mmCIF file of C-alpha atoms in Angstrom:
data_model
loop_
_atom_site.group_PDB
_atom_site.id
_atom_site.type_symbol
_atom_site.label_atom_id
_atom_site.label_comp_id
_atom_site.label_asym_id
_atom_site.label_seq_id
_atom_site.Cartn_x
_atom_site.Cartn_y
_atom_site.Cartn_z
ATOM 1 C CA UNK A 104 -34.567 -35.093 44.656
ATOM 2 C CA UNK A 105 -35.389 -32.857 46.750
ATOM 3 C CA UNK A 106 -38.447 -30.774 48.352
ATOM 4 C CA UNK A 107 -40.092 -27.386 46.719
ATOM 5 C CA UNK A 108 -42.196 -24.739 47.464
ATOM 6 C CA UNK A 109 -45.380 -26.011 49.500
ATOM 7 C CA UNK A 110 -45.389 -29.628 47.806
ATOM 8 C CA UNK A 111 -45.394 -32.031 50.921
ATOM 9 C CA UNK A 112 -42.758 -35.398 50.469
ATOM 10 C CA UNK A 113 -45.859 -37.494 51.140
ATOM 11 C CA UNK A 114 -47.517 -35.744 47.973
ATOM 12 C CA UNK A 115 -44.747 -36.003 45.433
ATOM 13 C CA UNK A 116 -43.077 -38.936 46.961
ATOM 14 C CA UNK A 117 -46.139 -41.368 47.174
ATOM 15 C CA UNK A 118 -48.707 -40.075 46.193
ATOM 16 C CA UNK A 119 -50.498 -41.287 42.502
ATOM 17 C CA UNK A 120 -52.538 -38.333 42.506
ATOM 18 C CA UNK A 121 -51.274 -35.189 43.685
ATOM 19 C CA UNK A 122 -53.869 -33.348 45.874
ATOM 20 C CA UNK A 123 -52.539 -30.123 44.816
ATOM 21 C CA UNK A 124 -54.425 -28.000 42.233
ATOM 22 C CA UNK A 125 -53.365 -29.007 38.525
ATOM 23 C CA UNK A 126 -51.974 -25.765 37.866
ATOM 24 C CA UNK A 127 -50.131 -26.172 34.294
ATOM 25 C CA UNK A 128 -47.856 -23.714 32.812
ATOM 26 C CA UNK A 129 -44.844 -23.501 30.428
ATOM 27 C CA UNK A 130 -41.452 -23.417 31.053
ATOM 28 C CA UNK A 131 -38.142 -22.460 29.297
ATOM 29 C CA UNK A 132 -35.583 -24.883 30.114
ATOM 30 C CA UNK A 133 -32.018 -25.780 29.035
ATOM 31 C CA UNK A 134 -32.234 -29.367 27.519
ATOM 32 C CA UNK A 135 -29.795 -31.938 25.478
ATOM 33 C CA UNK A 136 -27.901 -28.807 23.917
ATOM 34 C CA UNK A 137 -30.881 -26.913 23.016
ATOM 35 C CA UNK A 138 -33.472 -24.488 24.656
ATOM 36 C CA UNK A 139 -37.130 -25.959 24.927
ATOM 37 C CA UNK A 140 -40.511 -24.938 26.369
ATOM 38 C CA UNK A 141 -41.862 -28.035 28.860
ATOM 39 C CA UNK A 142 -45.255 -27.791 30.531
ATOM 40 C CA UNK A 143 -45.216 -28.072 34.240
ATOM 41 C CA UNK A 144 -46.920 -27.802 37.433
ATOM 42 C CA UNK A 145 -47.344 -28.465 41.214
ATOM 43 C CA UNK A 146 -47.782 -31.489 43.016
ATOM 44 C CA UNK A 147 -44.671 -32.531 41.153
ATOM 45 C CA UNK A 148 -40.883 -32.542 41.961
ATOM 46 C CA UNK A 149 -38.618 -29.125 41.255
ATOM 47 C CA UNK A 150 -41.439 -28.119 38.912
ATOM 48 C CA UNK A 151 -40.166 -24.511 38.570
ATOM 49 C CA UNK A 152 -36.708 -25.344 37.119
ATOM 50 C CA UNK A 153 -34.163 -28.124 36.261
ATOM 51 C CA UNK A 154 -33.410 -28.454 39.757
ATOM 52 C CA UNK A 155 -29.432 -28.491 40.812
ATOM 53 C CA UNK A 156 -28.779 -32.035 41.509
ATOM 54 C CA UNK A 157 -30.495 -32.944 37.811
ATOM 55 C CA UNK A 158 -28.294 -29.833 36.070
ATOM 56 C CA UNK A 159 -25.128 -31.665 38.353
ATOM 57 C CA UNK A 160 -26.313 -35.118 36.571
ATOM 58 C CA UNK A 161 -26.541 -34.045 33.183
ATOM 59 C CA UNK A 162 -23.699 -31.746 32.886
ATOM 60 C CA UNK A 163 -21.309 -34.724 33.624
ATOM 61 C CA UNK A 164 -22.931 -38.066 32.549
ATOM 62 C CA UNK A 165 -21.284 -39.214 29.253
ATOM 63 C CA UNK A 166 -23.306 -39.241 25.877
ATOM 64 C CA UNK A 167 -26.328 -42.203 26.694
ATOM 65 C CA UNK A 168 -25.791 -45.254 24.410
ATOM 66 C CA UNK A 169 -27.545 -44.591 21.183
ATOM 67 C CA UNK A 170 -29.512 -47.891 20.619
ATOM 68 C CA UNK A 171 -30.805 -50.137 23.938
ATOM 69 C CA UNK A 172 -33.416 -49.208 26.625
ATOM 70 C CA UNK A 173 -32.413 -46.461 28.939
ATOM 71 C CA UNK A 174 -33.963 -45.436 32.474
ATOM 72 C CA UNK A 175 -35.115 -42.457 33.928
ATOM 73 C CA UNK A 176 -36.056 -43.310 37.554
ATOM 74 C CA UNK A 177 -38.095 -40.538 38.937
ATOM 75 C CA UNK A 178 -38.504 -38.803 36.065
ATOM 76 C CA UNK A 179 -40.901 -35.584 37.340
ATOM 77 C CA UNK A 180 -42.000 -33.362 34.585
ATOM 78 C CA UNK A 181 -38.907 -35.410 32.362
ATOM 79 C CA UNK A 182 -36.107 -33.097 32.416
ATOM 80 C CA UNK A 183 -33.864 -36.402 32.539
ATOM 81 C CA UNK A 184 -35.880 -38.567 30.161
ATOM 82 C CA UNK A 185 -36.006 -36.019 27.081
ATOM 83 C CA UNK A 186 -32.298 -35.250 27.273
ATOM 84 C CA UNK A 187 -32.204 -39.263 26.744
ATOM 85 C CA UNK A 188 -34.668 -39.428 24.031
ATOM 86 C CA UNK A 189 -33.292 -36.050 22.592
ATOM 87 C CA UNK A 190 -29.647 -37.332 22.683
ATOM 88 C CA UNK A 191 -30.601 -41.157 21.289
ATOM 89 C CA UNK A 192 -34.009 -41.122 19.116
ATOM 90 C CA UNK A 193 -32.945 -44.662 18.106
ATOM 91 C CA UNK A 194 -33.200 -46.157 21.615
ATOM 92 C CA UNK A 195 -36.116 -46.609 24.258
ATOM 93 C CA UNK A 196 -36.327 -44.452 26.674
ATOM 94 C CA UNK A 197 -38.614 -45.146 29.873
ATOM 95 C CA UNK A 198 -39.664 -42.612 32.408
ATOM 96 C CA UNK A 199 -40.666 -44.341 35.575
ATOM 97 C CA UNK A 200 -42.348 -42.277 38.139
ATOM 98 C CA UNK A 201 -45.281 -43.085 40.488
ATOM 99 C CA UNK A 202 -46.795 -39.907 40.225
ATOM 100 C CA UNK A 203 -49.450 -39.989 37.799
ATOM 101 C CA UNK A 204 -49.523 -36.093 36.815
ATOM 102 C CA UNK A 205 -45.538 -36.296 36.493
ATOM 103 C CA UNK A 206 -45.831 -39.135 33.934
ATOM 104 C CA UNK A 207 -48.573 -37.108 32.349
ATOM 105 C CA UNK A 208 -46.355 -34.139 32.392
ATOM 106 C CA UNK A 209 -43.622 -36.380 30.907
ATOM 107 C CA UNK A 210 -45.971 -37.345 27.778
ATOM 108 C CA UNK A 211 -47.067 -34.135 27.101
ATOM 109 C CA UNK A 212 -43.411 -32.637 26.736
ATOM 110 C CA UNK A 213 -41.979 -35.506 24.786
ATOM 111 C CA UNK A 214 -45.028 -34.450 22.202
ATOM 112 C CA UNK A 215 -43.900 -31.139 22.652
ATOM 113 C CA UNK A 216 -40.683 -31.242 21.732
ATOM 114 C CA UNK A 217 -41.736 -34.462 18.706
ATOM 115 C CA UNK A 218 -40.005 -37.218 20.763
ATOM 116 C CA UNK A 219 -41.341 -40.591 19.764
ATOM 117 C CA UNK A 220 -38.903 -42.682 21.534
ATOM 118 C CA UNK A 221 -40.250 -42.333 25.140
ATOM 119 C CA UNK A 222 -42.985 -44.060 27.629
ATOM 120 C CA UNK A 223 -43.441 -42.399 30.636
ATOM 121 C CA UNK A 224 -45.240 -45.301 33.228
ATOM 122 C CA UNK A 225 -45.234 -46.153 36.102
ATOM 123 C CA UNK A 226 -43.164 -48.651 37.549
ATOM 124 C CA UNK A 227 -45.074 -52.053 37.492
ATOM 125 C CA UNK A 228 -45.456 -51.100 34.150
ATOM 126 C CA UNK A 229 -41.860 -51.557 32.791
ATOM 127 C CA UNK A 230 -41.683 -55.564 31.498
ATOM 128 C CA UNK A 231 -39.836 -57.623 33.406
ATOM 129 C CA UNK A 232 -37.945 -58.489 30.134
ATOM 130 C CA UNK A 233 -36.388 -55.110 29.759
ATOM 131 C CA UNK A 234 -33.187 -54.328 30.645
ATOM 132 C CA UNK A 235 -31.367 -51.156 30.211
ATOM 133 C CA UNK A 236 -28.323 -50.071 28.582
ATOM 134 C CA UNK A 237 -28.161 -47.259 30.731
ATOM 135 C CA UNK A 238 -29.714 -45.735 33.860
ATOM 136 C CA UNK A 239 -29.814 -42.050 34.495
ATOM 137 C CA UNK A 240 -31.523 -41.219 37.672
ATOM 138 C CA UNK A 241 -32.384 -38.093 40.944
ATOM 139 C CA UNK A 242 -33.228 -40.975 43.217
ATOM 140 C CA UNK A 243 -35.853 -39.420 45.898
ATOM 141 C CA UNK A 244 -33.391 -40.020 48.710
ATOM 142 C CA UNK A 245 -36.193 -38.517 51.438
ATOM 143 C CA UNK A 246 -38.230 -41.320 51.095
ATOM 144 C CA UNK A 247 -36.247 -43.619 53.529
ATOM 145 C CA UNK A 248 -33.280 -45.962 53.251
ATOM 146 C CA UNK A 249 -35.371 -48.540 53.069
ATOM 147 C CA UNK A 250 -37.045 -47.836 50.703
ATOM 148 C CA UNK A 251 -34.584 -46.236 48.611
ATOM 149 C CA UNK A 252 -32.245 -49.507 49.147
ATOM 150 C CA UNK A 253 -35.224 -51.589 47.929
ATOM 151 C CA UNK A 254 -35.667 -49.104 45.135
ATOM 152 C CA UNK A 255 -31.877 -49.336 43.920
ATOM 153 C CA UNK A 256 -31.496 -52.739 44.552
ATOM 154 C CA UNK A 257 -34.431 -53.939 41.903
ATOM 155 C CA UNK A 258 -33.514 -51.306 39.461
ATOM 156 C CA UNK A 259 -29.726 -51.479 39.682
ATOM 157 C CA UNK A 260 -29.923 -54.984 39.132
ATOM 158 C CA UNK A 261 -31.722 -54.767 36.029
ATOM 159 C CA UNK A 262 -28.780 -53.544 33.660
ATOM 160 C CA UNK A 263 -28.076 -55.024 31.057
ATOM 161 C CA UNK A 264 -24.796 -56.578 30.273
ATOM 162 C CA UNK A 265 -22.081 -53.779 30.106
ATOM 163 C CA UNK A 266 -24.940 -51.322 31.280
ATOM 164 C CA UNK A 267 -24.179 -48.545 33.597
ATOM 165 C CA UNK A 268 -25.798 -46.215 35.220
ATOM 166 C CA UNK A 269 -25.288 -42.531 36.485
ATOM 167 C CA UNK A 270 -26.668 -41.197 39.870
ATOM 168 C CA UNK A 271 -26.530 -37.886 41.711
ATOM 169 C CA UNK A 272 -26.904 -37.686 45.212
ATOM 170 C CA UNK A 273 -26.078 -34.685 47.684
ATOM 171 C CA UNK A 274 -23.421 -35.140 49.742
ATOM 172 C CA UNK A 275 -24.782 -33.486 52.663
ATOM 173 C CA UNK A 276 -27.838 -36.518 51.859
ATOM 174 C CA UNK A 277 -25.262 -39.381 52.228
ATOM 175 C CA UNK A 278 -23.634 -39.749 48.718
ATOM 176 C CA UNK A 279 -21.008 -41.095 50.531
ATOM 177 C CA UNK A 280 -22.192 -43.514 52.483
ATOM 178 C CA UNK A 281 -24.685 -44.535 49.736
ATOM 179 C CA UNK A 282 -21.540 -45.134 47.380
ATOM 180 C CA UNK A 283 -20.244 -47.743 49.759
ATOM 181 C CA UNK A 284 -23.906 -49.821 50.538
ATOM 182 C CA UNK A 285 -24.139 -50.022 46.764
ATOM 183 C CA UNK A 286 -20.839 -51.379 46.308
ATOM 184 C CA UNK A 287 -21.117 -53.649 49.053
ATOM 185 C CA UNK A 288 -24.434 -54.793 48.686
ATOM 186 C CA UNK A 289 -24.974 -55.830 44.946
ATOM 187 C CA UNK A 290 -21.242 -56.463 44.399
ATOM 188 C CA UNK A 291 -21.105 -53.626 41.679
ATOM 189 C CA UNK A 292 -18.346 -51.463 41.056
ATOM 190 C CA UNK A 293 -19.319 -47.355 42.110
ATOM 191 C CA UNK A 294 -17.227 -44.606 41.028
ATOM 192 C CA UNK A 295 -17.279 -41.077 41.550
ATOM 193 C CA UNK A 296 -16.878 -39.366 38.573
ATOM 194 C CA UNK A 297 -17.750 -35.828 39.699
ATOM 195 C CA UNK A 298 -18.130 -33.073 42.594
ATOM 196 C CA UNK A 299 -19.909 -30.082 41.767
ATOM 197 C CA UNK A 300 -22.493 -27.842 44.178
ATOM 198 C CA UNK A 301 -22.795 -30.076 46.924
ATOM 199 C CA UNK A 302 -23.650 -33.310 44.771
ATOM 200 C CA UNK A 303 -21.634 -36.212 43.554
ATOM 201 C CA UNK A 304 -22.287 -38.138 40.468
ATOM 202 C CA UNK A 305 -21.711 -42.190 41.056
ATOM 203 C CA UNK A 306 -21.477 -43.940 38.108
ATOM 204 C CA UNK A 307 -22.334 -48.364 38.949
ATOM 205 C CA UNK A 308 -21.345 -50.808 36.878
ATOM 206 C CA UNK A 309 -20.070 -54.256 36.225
ATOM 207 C CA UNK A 310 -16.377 -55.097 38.648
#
């Protein structure tokens, strides 16, 4: 994920509450195969568009499993999460952000659009019980490697049996590098199954 307009890293990043004014507004967006109108605003990642790296992601992630629990990590205003809950109304999707407006955001587009299949929360807020059929994810690579390595690690690790899950990362922001620490580190397989505008998609699963 990366950085837009005037909204600081430390505001979208870590921050619960967004010290930017609340500034809603609508927005037409390309989503699961159909146009939709989302409700956005600052304070919040890429909140004028499906940014690139998310448009990379979904244009080259296969179709999400249609019954399971499916992750969203970082989900912003829930460009990511709909096209899950769009694509499998059957399953569960969670959108896990830490910023509270985002998650709001989230909840007021999957009513928008009538999806009933989605909880945007935050992350201590996902049982420890659930484990996910698949894991779609921006990861907010700015906010450290140590932080993103703890981030990856915990959520990576909760897949469920045969579960994969499907990242995009810039190159220029390490995808490489990143590819190999995942593989090495929790003993997963990670393949790159595209290259397109300066991102790669890395899909982890079971050796």
């Amino acid at each position: 994920m990366g950085i837009v307009g005037a909204v600081s890293e430390q505001d979208h990043y870590f921050t619960a509450r967004p010290a930017s004014p609340d500034e809603r507004r609508l927005l037409r967006v390309h989503l699961a195969g159909r146009d939709v109108e989302v409700e956005t605003a600052g304070g919040i990642f890429s909140p004028d568009h499906v940014d690139l790296g998310t448009r990379v992601l979904l244009d080259h992630v296969p179709a999400p499993p249609s019954q399971g629990d499916l992750l969203d990590l970082g989900c912003g205003w829930g460009p990511i999460a709909l096209t899950l809950a769009l694509e499998s109304p059957t399953a569960r999707v969670w959108a896990v952000d830490v910023n509270e407006r985002a998650l709001d955001l989230a909840r007021r587009n999957a009513e928008r659009l009538g999806v009933t299949n989605l909880r945007a929360v935050r992350p201590e807020e996902v049982p420890d019980d659930v484990l996910f059929a698949a894991i779609w994810s921006n990861p907010p690579i700015r906010v450290g490697k140590v932080a993103l390595h703890a981030m990856l690690t915990h959520w990576l690790g909760r897949r469920a049996p045969g579960g994969e899950a499907h990242l995009v990362v810039g190159k220029n922001l390490g995808a490489d590098s990143l590819q190999r620490w995942i593989a090495a580190e929790l003993d997963v397989a990670v393949d790159r199954t595209a290259s397109a505008k300066g991102f790669r998609v890395l899909a982890v699963h079971d050796r």
